[in-house]
mmCIF file of C-alpha atoms in Angstrom:
data_model
loop_
_atom_site.group_PDB
_atom_site.id
_atom_site.type_symbol
_atom_site.label_atom_id
_atom_site.label_comp_id
_atom_site.label_asym_id
_atom_site.label_seq_id
_atom_site.Cartn_x
_atom_site.Cartn_y
_atom_site.Cartn_z
ATOM 1 C CA GLU A 1464 -28.554 0.088 -14.956
ATOM 2 C CA PHE A 1465 -31.285 0.699 -12.410
ATOM 3 C CA LYS A 1466 -34.180 -1.245 -10.990
ATOM 4 C CA TYR A 1467 -37.412 0.116 -9.589
ATOM 5 C CA ILE A 1468 -38.981 -0.715 -6.258
ATOM 6 C CA CYS A 1469 -42.457 0.136 -5.054
ATOM 7 C CA HIS A 1470 -43.103 1.842 -1.730
ATOM 8 C CA GLY A 1471 -46.590 1.442 -0.250
ATOM 9 C CA ARG A 1472 -48.110 3.363 2.626
ATOM 10 C CA ARG A 1473 -50.133 0.655 4.421
ATOM 11 C CA ASN A 1474 -51.020 -2.977 4.318
ATOM 12 C CA ASP A 1475 -54.723 -3.618 3.706
ATOM 13 C CA GLY A 1476 -54.670 -6.594 6.103
ATOM 14 C CA GLU A 1477 -55.300 -9.093 3.332
ATOM 15 C CA GLY A 1478 -51.819 -9.374 1.881
ATOM 16 C CA GLY A 1479 -52.153 -6.351 -0.416
ATOM 17 C CA PHE A 1480 -51.623 -2.646 -0.150
ATOM 18 C CA MET A 1481 -53.865 0.381 -0.238
ATOM 19 C CA GLY A 1482 -53.084 4.060 -0.227
ATOM 20 C CA GLU A 1483 -50.229 5.992 -1.835
ATOM 21 C CA PHE A 1484 -47.572 4.306 -3.917
ATOM 22 C CA ARG A 1485 -44.476 5.512 -5.697
ATOM 23 C CA LEU A 1486 -41.753 3.911 -7.736
ATOM 24 C CA ARG A 1487 -38.221 4.606 -6.634
ATOM 25 C CA ARG A 1488 -35.210 4.286 -8.902
ATOM 26 C CA VAL A 1489 -32.324 2.527 -7.162
ATOM 27 C CA PRO A 1490 -28.978 1.140 -8.362
ATOM 28 C CA ALA A 1491 -29.206 -2.402 -9.719
ATOM 29 C CA GLY A 1492 -25.843 -3.461 -8.376
ATOM 30 C CA ASN A 1493 -23.695 -2.891 -11.467
ATOM 31 C CA GLY A 1494 -21.832 0.180 -10.210
ATOM 32 C CA GLU A 1495 -18.476 0.314 -8.483
ATOM 33 C CA GLU A 1496 -18.899 -0.146 -4.720
ATOM 34 C CA VAL A 1497 -16.860 1.188 -1.809
ATOM 35 C CA ASP A 1498 -17.433 -0.301 1.653
ATOM 36 C CA LEU A 1499 -17.908 2.383 4.333
ATOM 37 C CA SER A 1500 -18.481 0.035 7.263
ATOM 38 C CA LYS A 1501 -15.183 0.749 9.056
ATOM 39 C CA ASN A 1502 -14.394 3.446 11.627
ATOM 40 C CA TRP A 1503 -17.577 5.449 12.246
ATOM 41 C CA THR A 1504 -17.685 8.012 15.043
ATOM 42 C CA ILE A 1505 -20.681 6.986 17.152
ATOM 43 C CA TYR A 1506 -22.324 9.750 19.203
ATOM 44 C CA LEU A 1507 -23.565 8.145 22.410
ATOM 45 C CA LYS A 1508 -24.540 11.585 23.738
ATOM 46 C CA ASP A 1509 -23.980 15.150 22.618
ATOM 47 C CA ASN A 1510 -20.243 15.140 23.327
ATOM 48 C CA ASP A 1511 -19.537 11.487 24.167
ATOM 49 C CA THR A 1512 -18.200 9.529 21.168
ATOM 50 C CA ILE A 1513 -16.644 6.150 20.427
ATOM 51 C CA LEU A 1514 -15.158 4.666 17.260
ATOM 52 C CA LYS A 1515 -16.975 1.565 15.914
ATOM 53 C CA SER A 1516 -17.256 -0.409 12.699
ATOM 54 C CA PHE A 1517 -20.424 -1.953 11.261
ATOM 55 C CA PRO A 1518 -22.036 -4.314 11.954
ATOM 56 C CA CYS A 1519 -22.643 -3.125 15.505
ATOM 57 C CA LYS A 1520 -25.556 -2.629 17.857
ATOM 58 C CA VAL A 1521 -25.301 0.482 20.010
ATOM 59 C CA LYS A 1522 -27.580 2.989 21.752
ATOM 60 C CA CYS A 1523 -26.673 6.231 20.075
ATOM 61 C CA ALA A 1524 -27.935 9.429 18.519
ATOM 62 C CA MET A 1525 -26.027 9.134 15.262
ATOM 63 C CA ALA A 1526 -22.996 7.804 13.427
ATOM 64 C CA ARG A 1527 -20.676 10.118 11.488
ATOM 65 C CA LYS A 1528 -17.927 9.487 8.949
ATOM 66 C CA THR A 1529 -15.744 11.633 6.712
ATOM 67 C CA VAL A 1530 -15.144 10.138 3.277
ATOM 68 C CA MET A 1531 -12.856 11.286 0.459
ATOM 69 C CA ILE A 1532 -14.654 11.037 -2.905
ATOM 70 C CA PRO A 1533 -12.064 11.112 -5.714
ATOM 71 C CA GLU A 1534 -12.432 13.516 -8.634
ATOM 72 C CA LYS A 1535 -12.644 10.549 -11.038
ATOM 73 C CA TYR A 1536 -16.275 9.975 -9.929
ATOM 74 C CA ARG A 1537 -17.475 13.464 -10.960
ATOM 75 C CA ASN A 1538 -19.425 12.049 -13.944
ATOM 76 C CA LYS A 1539 -21.092 9.306 -11.885
ATOM 77 C CA THR A 1540 -24.227 9.182 -9.765
ATOM 78 C CA VAL A 1541 -23.245 8.575 -6.140
ATOM 79 C CA TRP A 1542 -25.566 6.430 -4.032
ATOM 80 C CA LEU A 1543 -25.249 5.744 -0.335
ATOM 81 C CA GLU A 1544 -26.619 2.358 0.676
ATOM 82 C CA VAL A 1545 -27.206 1.799 4.403
ATOM 83 C CA LYS A 1546 -28.846 -1.013 6.282
ATOM 84 C CA ALA A 1547 -30.062 -1.479 9.847
ATOM 85 C CA ALA A 1548 -31.792 -4.509 11.324
ATOM 86 C CA LYS A 1549 -35.211 -2.871 11.876
ATOM 87 C CA PRO A 1550 -37.267 -0.362 9.846
ATOM 88 C CA ASP A 1551 -37.363 2.496 12.354
ATOM 89 C CA MET A 1552 -33.712 2.451 13.423
ATOM 90 C CA ILE A 1553 -32.383 4.860 10.781
ATOM 91 C CA THR A 1554 -34.598 7.853 10.181
ATOM 92 C CA PHE A 1555 -32.243 10.351 8.575
ATOM 93 C CA VAL A 1556 -29.134 10.572 6.427
ATOM 94 C CA SER A 1557 -27.212 13.819 5.986
ATOM 95 C CA THR A 1558 -24.445 14.551 3.495
ATOM 96 C CA ASN A 1559 -22.276 17.656 3.948
ATOM 97 C CA GLY A 1560 -24.896 19.290 6.166
ATOM 98 C CA ARG A 1561 -27.937 18.607 3.976
ATOM 99 C CA VAL A 1562 -30.509 16.031 5.042
ATOM 100 C CA ARG A 1563 -30.928 13.779 1.999
ATOM 101 C CA TYR A 1564 -33.305 11.326 3.618
ATOM 102 C CA HIS A 1565 -35.779 12.025 6.408
ATOM 103 C CA GLY A 1566 -38.209 9.265 7.283
ATOM 104 C CA ARG A 1567 -40.346 10.762 10.024
ATOM 105 C CA HIS A 1568 -42.114 7.503 10.777
ATOM 106 C CA GLY A 1569 -39.269 5.080 10.257
ATOM 107 C CA SER A 1570 -37.180 4.293 7.249
ATOM 108 C CA ALA A 1571 -37.334 2.319 4.061
ATOM 109 C CA SER A 1572 -34.936 -0.232 5.522
ATOM 110 C CA TRP A 1573 -37.787 -2.776 5.528
ATOM 111 C CA LEU A 1574 -36.815 -3.136 1.877
ATOM 112 C CA GLY A 1575 -33.549 -4.680 3.007
ATOM 113 C CA ALA A 1576 -31.534 -1.474 2.672
ATOM 114 C CA MET A 1577 -31.960 2.218 1.923
ATOM 115 C CA TRP A 1578 -30.487 3.830 -1.173
ATOM 116 C CA ILE A 1579 -30.016 7.591 -1.108
ATOM 117 C CA ASN A 1580 -28.785 9.567 -4.102
ATOM 118 C CA ILE A 1581 -26.238 11.918 -2.517
ATOM 119 C CA THR A 1582 -24.716 13.205 -5.781
ATOM 120 C CA PRO A 1583 -25.961 16.837 -5.482
ATOM 121 C CA ASP A 1584 -24.139 17.320 -2.174
ATOM 122 C CA ILE A 1585 -20.836 15.597 -2.950
ATOM 123 C CA LYS A 1586 -17.607 17.586 -3.110
ATOM 124 C CA PHE A 1587 -15.535 15.601 -5.607
ATOM 125 C CA GLY A 1588 -11.819 15.481 -4.879
ATOM 126 C CA ALA A 1589 -12.494 16.480 -1.272
ATOM 127 C CA GLU A 1590 -13.666 15.124 2.066
ATOM 128 C CA ASN A 1591 -17.415 14.642 2.587
ATOM 129 C CA ASP A 1592 -19.297 14.374 5.882
ATOM 130 C CA ILE A 1593 -21.936 11.609 6.139
ATOM 131 C CA ILE A 1594 -24.257 11.278 9.146
ATOM 132 C CA ILE A 1595 -26.735 8.453 9.807
ATOM 133 C CA GLY A 1596 -29.102 8.885 12.736
ATOM 134 C CA ASN A 1597 -32.490 8.473 14.328
ATOM 135 C CA ARG A 1598 -35.562 10.623 14.825
ATOM 136 C CA GLU A 1599 -34.694 11.665 18.389
ATOM 137 C CA VAL A 1600 -31.813 13.754 17.053
ATOM 138 C CA LEU A 1601 -33.990 15.509 14.469
ATOM 139 C CA THR A 1602 -36.685 16.406 16.980
ATOM 140 C CA TRP A 1603 -34.227 17.046 19.864
ATOM 141 C CA LYS A 1604 -36.403 14.938 22.143
ATOM 142 C CA ASN A 1605 -33.501 12.878 23.413
ATOM 143 C CA PHE A 1606 -30.001 13.393 22.104
ATOM 144 C CA GLU A 1607 -28.966 10.109 23.702
ATOM 145 C CA GLY A 1608 -30.926 8.442 20.937
ATOM 146 C CA LYS A 1609 -31.983 4.834 20.854
ATOM 147 C CA GLU A 1610 -30.500 1.502 19.941
ATOM 148 C CA ILE A 1611 -29.454 1.167 16.319
ATOM 149 C CA ASP A 1612 -28.381 -2.182 14.932
ATOM 150 C CA PHE A 1613 -26.168 -1.010 12.050
ATOM 151 C CA GLU A 1614 -25.463 -3.716 9.470
ATOM 152 C CA TYR A 1615 -23.438 -1.933 6.776
ATOM 153 C CA ALA A 1616 -22.892 1.211 4.729
ATOM 154 C CA LYS A 1617 -21.413 1.579 1.260
ATOM 155 C CA LEU A 1618 -21.143 3.960 -1.678
ATOM 156 C CA ILE A 1619 -22.206 2.899 -5.168
ATOM 157 C CA PHE A 1620 -20.928 4.842 -8.195
ATOM 158 C CA CYS A 1621 -23.190 4.388 -11.255
ATOM 159 C CA ASN A 1622 -23.224 5.888 -14.725
ATOM 160 C CA LYS A 1623 -25.583 8.851 -15.018
#
């Protein structure tokens, strides 16, 4: 089961929206969930890392985690749900080297969380690399990054 949320481009200043809109299909919470909030490698700088669990607030470029996705989920849709405290803290999510979400001007975390369908990049029965980061890493302006207030991360496995 899925629900739909509406993304709007701008507020019209009078409590409504104007501009571009799109509906986004996201999991409705009935799939099996796996908490990913423990033991992320946090990149403070290019080669300076620490191990942290969410929730945490840290000035960093990105957080990285390797996750084993069992073969039994091959016939499921795999969603990654991540949440940070402010909309512009997480601006990209990469799975196995492919950027699955890139929010150049902030993220959709103002919705409460971001849901990214990572199914096309998953290696079932094997380890998978997940990276969550900010725009400074993507543009190489400042690999030291900025403060990210990570709240949680989890996988949701839904029927296709």
